[in-house]
GROMACS .gro file of C-alpha atoms in nm:
model
  355
    1UNK     CA    1 -16.382  -0.578   3.475
    2UNK     CA    2 -16.412  -0.287   3.716
    3UNK     CA    3 -16.464  -0.370   4.081
    4UNK     CA    4 -16.715  -0.204   4.312
    5UNK     CA    5 -16.766  -0.181   4.686
    6UNK     CA    6 -17.075  -0.031   4.850
    7UNK     CA    7 -17.161   0.099   5.196
    8UNK     CA    8 -17.489   0.243   5.324
    9UNK     CA    9 -17.493   0.535   5.570
   10UNK     CA   10 -17.818   0.420   5.728
   11UNK     CA   11 -18.047   0.712   5.818
   12UNK     CA   12 -17.805   0.975   5.688
   13UNK     CA   13 -17.779   1.127   5.341
   14UNK     CA   14 -17.423   1.191   5.217
   15UNK     CA   15 -17.308   1.531   5.094
   16UNK     CA   16 -16.935   1.470   5.048
   17UNK     CA   17 -16.683   1.188   5.021
   18UNK     CA   18 -16.304   1.221   5.035
   19UNK     CA   19 -16.015   0.978   5.014
   20UNK     CA   20 -15.740   1.003   5.272
   21UNK     CA   21 -15.423   1.158   5.124
   22UNK     CA   22 -15.223   0.910   5.336
   23UNK     CA   23 -15.399   0.575   5.287
   24UNK     CA   24 -15.566   0.419   4.986
   25UNK     CA   25 -15.780   0.212   5.223
   26UNK     CA   26 -15.950   0.499   5.408
   27UNK     CA   27 -16.229   0.734   5.303
   28UNK     CA   28 -16.450   0.977   5.492
   29UNK     CA   29 -16.813   1.064   5.423
   30UNK     CA   30 -16.996   1.371   5.552
   31UNK     CA   31 -17.370   1.322   5.589
   32UNK     CA   32 -17.692   1.483   5.708
   33UNK     CA   33 -18.017   1.353   5.852
   34UNK     CA   34 -18.333   1.429   5.652
   35UNK     CA   35 -18.137   1.538   5.343
   36UNK     CA   36 -17.985   1.828   5.536
   37UNK     CA   37 -18.315   2.009   5.581
   38UNK     CA   38 -18.333   1.959   5.957
   39UNK     CA   39 -18.150   1.746   6.209
   40UNK     CA   40 -17.795   1.645   6.290
   41UNK     CA   41 -17.502   1.527   6.083
   42UNK     CA   42 -17.270   1.231   6.103
   43UNK     CA   43 -16.911   1.190   5.987
   44UNK     CA   44 -16.811   0.839   5.883
   45UNK     CA   45 -16.446   0.729   5.868
   46UNK     CA   46 -16.450   0.412   5.661
   47UNK     CA   47 -16.186   0.144   5.606
   48UNK     CA   48 -16.167  -0.044   5.277
   49UNK     CA   49 -16.091  -0.405   5.366
   50UNK     CA   50 -16.089  -0.749   5.203
   51UNK     CA   51 -16.427  -0.804   5.374
   52UNK     CA   52 -16.571  -0.486   5.223
   53UNK     CA   53 -16.617  -0.135   5.361
   54UNK     CA   54 -16.606  -0.123   5.743
   55UNK     CA   55 -16.683   0.162   5.983
   56UNK     CA   56 -16.366   0.280   6.151
   57UNK     CA   57 -16.518   0.571   6.346
   58UNK     CA   58 -16.824   0.795   6.347
   59UNK     CA   59 -16.875   1.144   6.488
   60UNK     CA   60 -17.210   1.319   6.531
   61UNK     CA   61 -17.265   1.692   6.485
   62UNK     CA   62 -17.556   1.915   6.583
   63UNK     CA   63 -17.624   2.013   6.224
   64UNK     CA   64 -17.579   1.877   5.872
   65UNK     CA   65 -17.228   1.815   5.738
   66UNK     CA   66 -17.198   1.963   5.389
   67UNK     CA   67 -16.829   1.911   5.317
   68UNK     CA   68 -16.508   1.774   5.466
   69UNK     CA   69 -16.132   1.785   5.413
   70UNK     CA   70 -15.856   1.560   5.545
   71UNK     CA   71 -15.576   1.729   5.733
   72UNK     CA   72 -15.249   1.752   5.540
   73UNK     CA   73 -15.042   1.740   5.859
   74UNK     CA   74 -15.212   1.471   6.066
   75UNK     CA   75 -15.335   1.150   5.902
   76UNK     CA   76 -15.604   1.099   6.168
   77UNK     CA   77 -15.761   1.443   6.153
   78UNK     CA   78 -16.021   1.600   5.928
   79UNK     CA   79 -16.234   1.913   5.931
   80UNK     CA   80 -16.603   1.933   5.843
   81UNK     CA   81 -16.828   2.220   5.731
   82UNK     CA   82 -17.165   2.231   5.907
   83UNK     CA   83 -17.509   2.376   5.844
   84UNK     CA   84 -17.494   2.596   6.155
   85UNK     CA   85 -17.194   2.782   6.008
   86UNK     CA   86 -16.936   2.604   6.222
   87UNK     CA   87 -16.628   2.404   6.124
   88UNK     CA   88 -16.522   2.114   6.342
   89UNK     CA   89 -16.185   1.939   6.352
   90UNK     CA   90 -16.207   1.571   6.449
   91UNK     CA   91 -15.938   1.317   6.531
   92UNK     CA   92 -16.011   0.952   6.453
   93UNK     CA   93 -15.791   0.848   6.746
   94UNK     CA   94 -15.986   1.061   6.993
   95UNK     CA   95 -16.331   1.024   7.147
   96UNK     CA   96 -16.651   1.163   6.998
   97UNK     CA   97 -16.582   1.534   7.061
   98UNK     CA   98 -16.409   1.767   6.813
   99UNK     CA   99 -16.050   1.871   6.880
  100UNK     CA  100 -16.130   2.228   6.771
  101UNK     CA  101 -16.441   2.426   6.678
  102UNK     CA  102 -16.428   2.728   6.446
  103UNK     CA  103 -16.743   2.939   6.427
  104UNK     CA  104 -16.748   3.274   6.249
  105UNK     CA  105 -16.974   3.210   5.949
  106UNK     CA  106 -17.327   3.333   6.015
  107UNK     CA  107 -17.490   3.105   5.757
  108UNK     CA  108 -17.431   2.750   5.636
  109UNK     CA  109 -17.064   2.654   5.591
  110UNK     CA  110 -17.076   2.472   5.258
  111UNK     CA  111 -16.716   2.397   5.157
  112UNK     CA  112 -16.382   2.336   5.321
  113UNK     CA  113 -16.037   2.265   5.172
  114UNK     CA  114 -15.689   2.212   5.317
  115UNK     CA  115 -15.380   2.386   5.180
  116UNK     CA  116 -15.189   2.106   5.000
  117UNK     CA  117 -14.862   2.299   4.972
  118UNK     CA  118 -14.778   2.464   5.304
  119UNK     CA  119 -15.027   2.234   5.482
  120UNK     CA  120 -15.065   2.478   5.774
  121UNK     CA  121 -15.398   2.639   5.681
  122UNK     CA  122 -15.741   2.551   5.550
  123UNK     CA  123 -16.024   2.754   5.401
  124UNK     CA  124 -16.402   2.751   5.425
  125UNK     CA  125 -16.679   2.912   5.224
  126UNK     CA  126 -17.034   2.987   5.323
  127UNK     CA  127 -17.376   3.096   5.214
  128UNK     CA  128 -17.294   3.419   5.398
  129UNK     CA  129 -17.085   3.526   5.097
  130UNK     CA  130 -16.737   3.491   5.247
  131UNK     CA  131 -16.430   3.271   5.231
  132UNK     CA  132 -16.230   3.240   5.551
  133UNK     CA  133 -15.871   3.128   5.602
  134UNK     CA  134 -15.794   2.931   5.920
  135UNK     CA  135 -15.509   2.775   6.112
  136UNK     CA  136 -15.596   2.441   6.277
  137UNK     CA  137 -15.428   2.564   6.596
  138UNK     CA  138 -15.633   2.879   6.659
  139UNK     CA  139 -16.011   2.929   6.690
  140UNK     CA  140 -16.024   3.264   6.506
  141UNK     CA  141 -15.984   3.305   6.132
  142UNK     CA  142 -15.665   3.452   5.989
  143UNK     CA  143 -15.838   3.639   5.708
  144UNK     CA  144 -16.181   3.688   5.549
  145UNK     CA  145 -16.226   3.726   5.173
  146UNK     CA  146 -16.556   3.888   5.073
  147UNK     CA  147 -16.745   3.732   4.782
  148UNK     CA  148 -17.081   3.902   4.819
  149UNK     CA  149 -17.299   3.609   4.718
  150UNK     CA  150 -17.362   3.253   4.830
  151UNK     CA  151 -17.028   3.071   4.791
  152UNK     CA  152 -17.068   2.700   4.727
  153UNK     CA  153 -16.710   2.597   4.658
  154UNK     CA  154 -16.359   2.708   4.761
  155UNK     CA  155 -16.019   2.561   4.693
  156UNK     CA  156 -15.642   2.614   4.700
  157UNK     CA  157 -15.425   2.604   4.390
  158UNK     CA  158 -15.240   2.268   4.409
  159UNK     CA  159 -14.901   2.427   4.340
  160UNK     CA  160 -14.921   2.778   4.485
  161UNK     CA  161 -15.027   2.825   4.848
  162UNK     CA  162 -15.111   3.192   4.788
  163UNK     CA  163 -15.383   3.131   4.528
  164UNK     CA  164 -15.739   3.065   4.644
  165UNK     CA  165 -16.044   3.015   4.425
  166UNK     CA  166 -16.414   3.047   4.498
  167UNK     CA  167 -16.726   2.965   4.294
  168UNK     CA  168 -17.055   3.127   4.380
  169UNK     CA  169 -17.422   3.178   4.304
  170UNK     CA  170 -17.356   3.495   4.101
  171UNK     CA  171 -17.217   3.287   3.813
  172UNK     CA  172 -16.854   3.386   3.874
  173UNK     CA  173 -16.529   3.214   3.963
  174UNK     CA  174 -16.295   3.435   4.164
  175UNK     CA  175 -15.920   3.398   4.213
  176UNK     CA  176 -15.749   3.556   4.513
  177UNK     CA  177 -15.374   3.604   4.543
  178UNK     CA  178 -15.267   3.651   4.905
  179UNK     CA  179 -14.938   3.804   4.788
  180UNK     CA  180 -15.129   4.109   4.665
  181UNK     CA  181 -15.195   4.390   4.913
  182UNK     CA  182 -15.530   4.355   5.085
  183UNK     CA  183 -15.617   4.708   4.972
  184UNK     CA  184 -15.635   4.571   4.617
  185UNK     CA  185 -15.996   4.449   4.644
  186UNK     CA  186 -15.910   4.213   4.928
  187UNK     CA  187 -15.646   4.024   4.723
  188UNK     CA  188 -15.884   3.971   4.429
  189UNK     CA  189 -15.662   3.881   4.132
  190UNK     CA  190 -15.913   3.770   3.867
  191UNK     CA  191 -16.286   3.722   3.811
  192UNK     CA  192 -16.402   3.468   3.554
  193UNK     CA  193 -16.758   3.522   3.423
  194UNK     CA  194 -16.851   3.156   3.380
  195UNK     CA  195 -17.158   3.220   3.163
  196UNK     CA  196 -17.021   3.501   2.949
  197UNK     CA  197 -17.089   3.463   2.574
  198UNK     CA  198 -16.801   3.341   2.354
  199UNK     CA  199 -16.546   3.610   2.281
  200UNK     CA  200 -16.442   3.464   1.944
  201UNK     CA  201 -16.649   3.464   1.622
  202UNK     CA  202 -16.777   3.118   1.537
  203UNK     CA  203 -16.706   2.983   1.885
  204UNK     CA  204 -16.922   2.717   2.043
  205UNK     CA  205 -17.203   2.898   2.233
  206UNK     CA  206 -17.090   2.801   2.581
  207UNK     CA  207 -17.252   3.097   2.748
  208UNK     CA  208 -17.618   3.124   2.836
  209UNK     CA  209 -17.805   3.302   3.109
  210UNK     CA  210 -17.613   3.331   3.438
  211UNK     CA  211 -17.680   3.047   3.678
  212UNK     CA  212 -17.530   2.926   4.002
  213UNK     CA  213 -17.183   2.770   3.994
  214UNK     CA  214 -17.187   2.487   4.247
  215UNK     CA  215 -16.844   2.328   4.214
  216UNK     CA  216 -16.495   2.374   4.071
  217UNK     CA  217 -16.150   2.216   4.085
  218UNK     CA  218 -15.793   2.298   3.983
  219UNK     CA  219 -15.615   2.078   3.731
  220UNK     CA  220 -15.336   1.890   3.908
  221UNK     CA  221 -15.095   1.915   3.612
  222UNK     CA  222 -15.187   2.246   3.446
  223UNK     CA  223 -15.205   2.480   3.742
  224UNK     CA  224 -15.372   2.767   3.557
  225UNK     CA  225 -15.667   2.554   3.443
  226UNK     CA  226 -15.987   2.523   3.648
  227UNK     CA  227 -16.305   2.327   3.574
  228UNK     CA  228 -16.649   2.451   3.685
  229UNK     CA  229 -16.994   2.296   3.702
  230UNK     CA  230 -17.335   2.401   3.823
  231UNK     CA  231 -17.704   2.449   3.766
  232UNK     CA  232 -17.689   2.479   3.386
  233UNK     CA  233 -17.558   2.116   3.362
  234UNK     CA  234 -17.243   2.209   3.167
  235UNK     CA  235 -16.882   2.152   3.268
  236UNK     CA  236 -16.640   2.420   3.148
  237UNK     CA  237 -16.266   2.461   3.179
  238UNK     CA  238 -16.093   2.801   3.198
  239UNK     CA  239 -15.739   2.935   3.197
  240UNK     CA  240 -15.715   3.192   3.474
  241UNK     CA  241 -15.441   3.376   3.283
  242UNK     CA  242 -15.715   3.484   3.041
  243UNK     CA  243 -16.023   3.526   3.264
  244UNK     CA  244 -16.234   3.693   2.994
  245UNK     CA  245 -16.130   3.465   2.711
  246UNK     CA  246 -16.414   3.220   2.751
  247UNK     CA  247 -16.393   2.848   2.822
  248UNK     CA  248 -16.119   2.622   2.687
  249UNK     CA  249 -16.357   2.328   2.669
  250UNK     CA  250 -16.723   2.252   2.731
  251UNK     CA  251 -16.865   1.915   2.833
  252UNK     CA  252 -17.233   1.838   2.766
  253UNK     CA  253 -17.413   1.531   2.898
  254UNK     CA  254 -17.555   1.575   3.246
  255UNK     CA  255 -17.932   1.613   3.255
  256UNK     CA  256 -17.947   1.805   3.583
  257UNK     CA  257 -17.714   2.027   3.784
  258UNK     CA  258 -17.351   1.925   3.830
  259UNK     CA  259 -17.302   1.903   4.205
  260UNK     CA  260 -16.936   1.805   4.232
  261UNK     CA  261 -16.638   1.755   4.003
  262UNK     CA  262 -16.271   1.674   4.046
  263UNK     CA  263 -15.971   1.639   3.816
  264UNK     CA  264 -15.783   1.312   3.801
  265UNK     CA  265 -15.455   1.295   3.996
  266UNK     CA  266 -15.328   1.053   3.731
  267UNK     CA  267 -15.388   1.236   3.400
  268UNK     CA  268 -15.401   1.601   3.294
  269UNK     CA  269 -15.704   1.572   3.066
  270UNK     CA  270 -15.939   1.352   3.272
  271UNK     CA  271 -16.202   1.460   3.525
  272UNK     CA  272 -16.505   1.308   3.691
  273UNK     CA  273 -16.837   1.465   3.789
  274UNK     CA  274 -17.140   1.392   4.007
  275UNK     CA  275 -17.486   1.523   3.933
  276UNK     CA  276 -17.843   1.555   4.050
  277UNK     CA  277 -17.928   1.335   3.749
  278UNK     CA  278 -17.809   1.042   3.968
  279UNK     CA  279 -17.503   0.970   3.755
  280UNK     CA  280 -17.126   0.989   3.784
  281UNK     CA  281 -16.954   1.066   3.453
  282UNK     CA  282 -16.595   1.041   3.335
  283UNK     CA  283 -16.469   1.305   3.088
  284UNK     CA  284 -16.180   1.395   2.862
  285UNK     CA  285 -16.152   1.772   2.828
  286UNK     CA  286 -16.003   1.756   2.475
  287UNK     CA  287 -15.694   1.951   2.580
  288UNK     CA  288 -15.472   1.705   2.394
  289UNK     CA  289 -15.658   1.779   2.069
  290UNK     CA  290 -15.478   2.022   1.830
  291UNK     CA  291 -15.615   2.376   1.853
  292UNK     CA  292 -15.733   2.544   1.535
  293UNK     CA  293 -15.613   2.882   1.403
  294UNK     CA  294 -15.895   3.060   1.589
  295UNK     CA  295 -15.915   2.975   1.960
  296UNK     CA  296 -16.255   2.823   2.035
  297UNK     CA  297 -16.400   2.613   2.314
  298UNK     CA  298 -16.332   2.247   2.242
  299UNK     CA  299 -16.616   1.999   2.300
  300UNK     CA  300 -16.503   1.754   2.566
  301UNK     CA  301 -16.586   1.386   2.539
  302UNK     CA  302 -16.775   1.167   2.785
  303UNK     CA  303 -16.567   0.853   2.844
  304UNK     CA  304 -16.795   0.663   3.078
  305UNK     CA  305 -17.101   0.675   3.299
  306UNK     CA  306 -17.192   0.511   3.628
  307UNK     CA  307 -17.566   0.509   3.699
  308UNK     CA  308 -17.591   0.282   4.000
  309UNK     CA  309 -17.714   0.557   4.235
  310UNK     CA  310 -18.088   0.598   4.278
  311UNK     CA  311 -18.085   0.953   4.417
  312UNK     CA  312 -17.888   1.278   4.373
  313UNK     CA  313 -17.512   1.213   4.360
  314UNK     CA  314 -17.352   1.477   4.581
  315UNK     CA  315 -16.991   1.370   4.621
  316UNK     CA  316 -16.711   1.215   4.418
  317UNK     CA  317 -16.336   1.185   4.474
  318UNK     CA  318 -16.030   1.020   4.320
  319UNK     CA  319 -15.788   0.801   4.512
  320UNK     CA  320 -15.436   0.941   4.491
  321UNK     CA  321 -15.287   0.594   4.475
  322UNK     CA  322 -15.290   0.333   4.199
  323UNK     CA  323 -15.224   0.372   3.828
  324UNK     CA  324 -15.578   0.295   3.709
  325UNK     CA  325 -15.748   0.518   3.958
  326UNK     CA  326 -16.014   0.433   4.212
  327UNK     CA  327 -16.306   0.668   4.256
  328UNK     CA  328 -16.552   0.700   4.544
  329UNK     CA  329 -16.900   0.850   4.501
  330UNK     CA  330 -17.175   0.932   4.749
  331UNK     CA  331 -17.541   1.015   4.703
  332UNK     CA  332 -17.865   1.085   4.882
  333UNK     CA  333 -17.963   0.720   4.844
  334UNK     CA  334 -17.731   0.665   5.145
  335UNK     CA  335 -17.503   0.458   4.924
  336UNK     CA  336 -17.131   0.517   4.901
  337UNK     CA  337 -16.968   0.336   4.614
  338UNK     CA  338 -16.604   0.281   4.537
  339UNK     CA  339 -16.545   0.196   4.175
  340UNK     CA  340 -16.234   0.142   3.966
  341UNK     CA  341 -16.244   0.359   3.656
  342UNK     CA  342 -16.023   0.208   3.389
  343UNK     CA  343 -15.982   0.453   3.102
  344UNK     CA  344 -15.914   0.180   2.847
  345UNK     CA  345 -16.227  -0.012   2.945
  346UNK     CA  346 -16.438   0.300   2.909
  347UNK     CA  347 -16.294   0.378   2.567
  348UNK     CA  348 -16.365   0.023   2.450
  349UNK     CA  349 -16.726   0.042   2.566
  350UNK     CA  350 -16.772   0.382   2.402
  351UNK     CA  351 -16.639   0.252   2.070
  352UNK     CA  352 -16.871  -0.051   2.084
  353UNK     CA  353 -17.173   0.174   2.139
  354UNK     CA  354 -17.074   0.398   1.849
  355UNK     CA  355 -17.043   0.098   1.615
   0.00000   0.00000   0.00000
């Protein structure tokens, strides 16, 4: 049986949840009062104990917290992205004030991610149509990458510190290579049209009218593969070496927009997603399935579903530790759930339903 823990962020609606990269017993949740429409935000650092989930520390911000990232160089520090365009670096061992404040975005800061390789920089993206690169030791950004449209999601490649990705409202996924000269379109290396029609005859129609891409993540084992999700409810995977080749796989199942997704740190073909349909779903992207003579998008398989949330699910994250894999989810119902996702259990349940 899978275990579950639950914690309620009373009076605050979560937007993001992240496991500590140092401890399997610590998670952080970024929240907003009044669903992020108006009011302040609160960052929760939570400890997973034998007595349940306990509050380790909270920090209040003047505006909503839309995303967060743990520091890769200090186990007690994490940075949050706020609705007023600012980024704030907090230390759990310090008092209630941020260690550093970074404020150059002129609209909502919506995503933040730490460099997992060199560990000395982090990035942010904003509704102002930019991605900014920062050092945690200086208040001014190192570099600005122009996107041109509302940028909901930004990330580093897990194996190459020079590759940065960004997903935006114009239905595109962009890849930047900082090794390229800035004169070359500000380091822009590739643009993936997420909703482009299939490029191969007889391919699964994975295109459709352009719609906003809200989330994406790099595969931890195949570092040229990225998954995307957004308003059209589909999850797609792409190989950035062939940006115009169409998706590798397509996963159908969510009934409303996909708000967040993340690849498993334990398997190359497993990912999990959170949606406005109030569910968390576990997927296999079918990459282990033999490819036919004509490359086409493979239909991915849903392995499991968690429907215990009663409002939009806005955050989901894998624990780096443990063979089975623990997952934390957060939603606007103020509930943060930690659930063990056992792949074998999910496969058994799926087979029972089919029979």
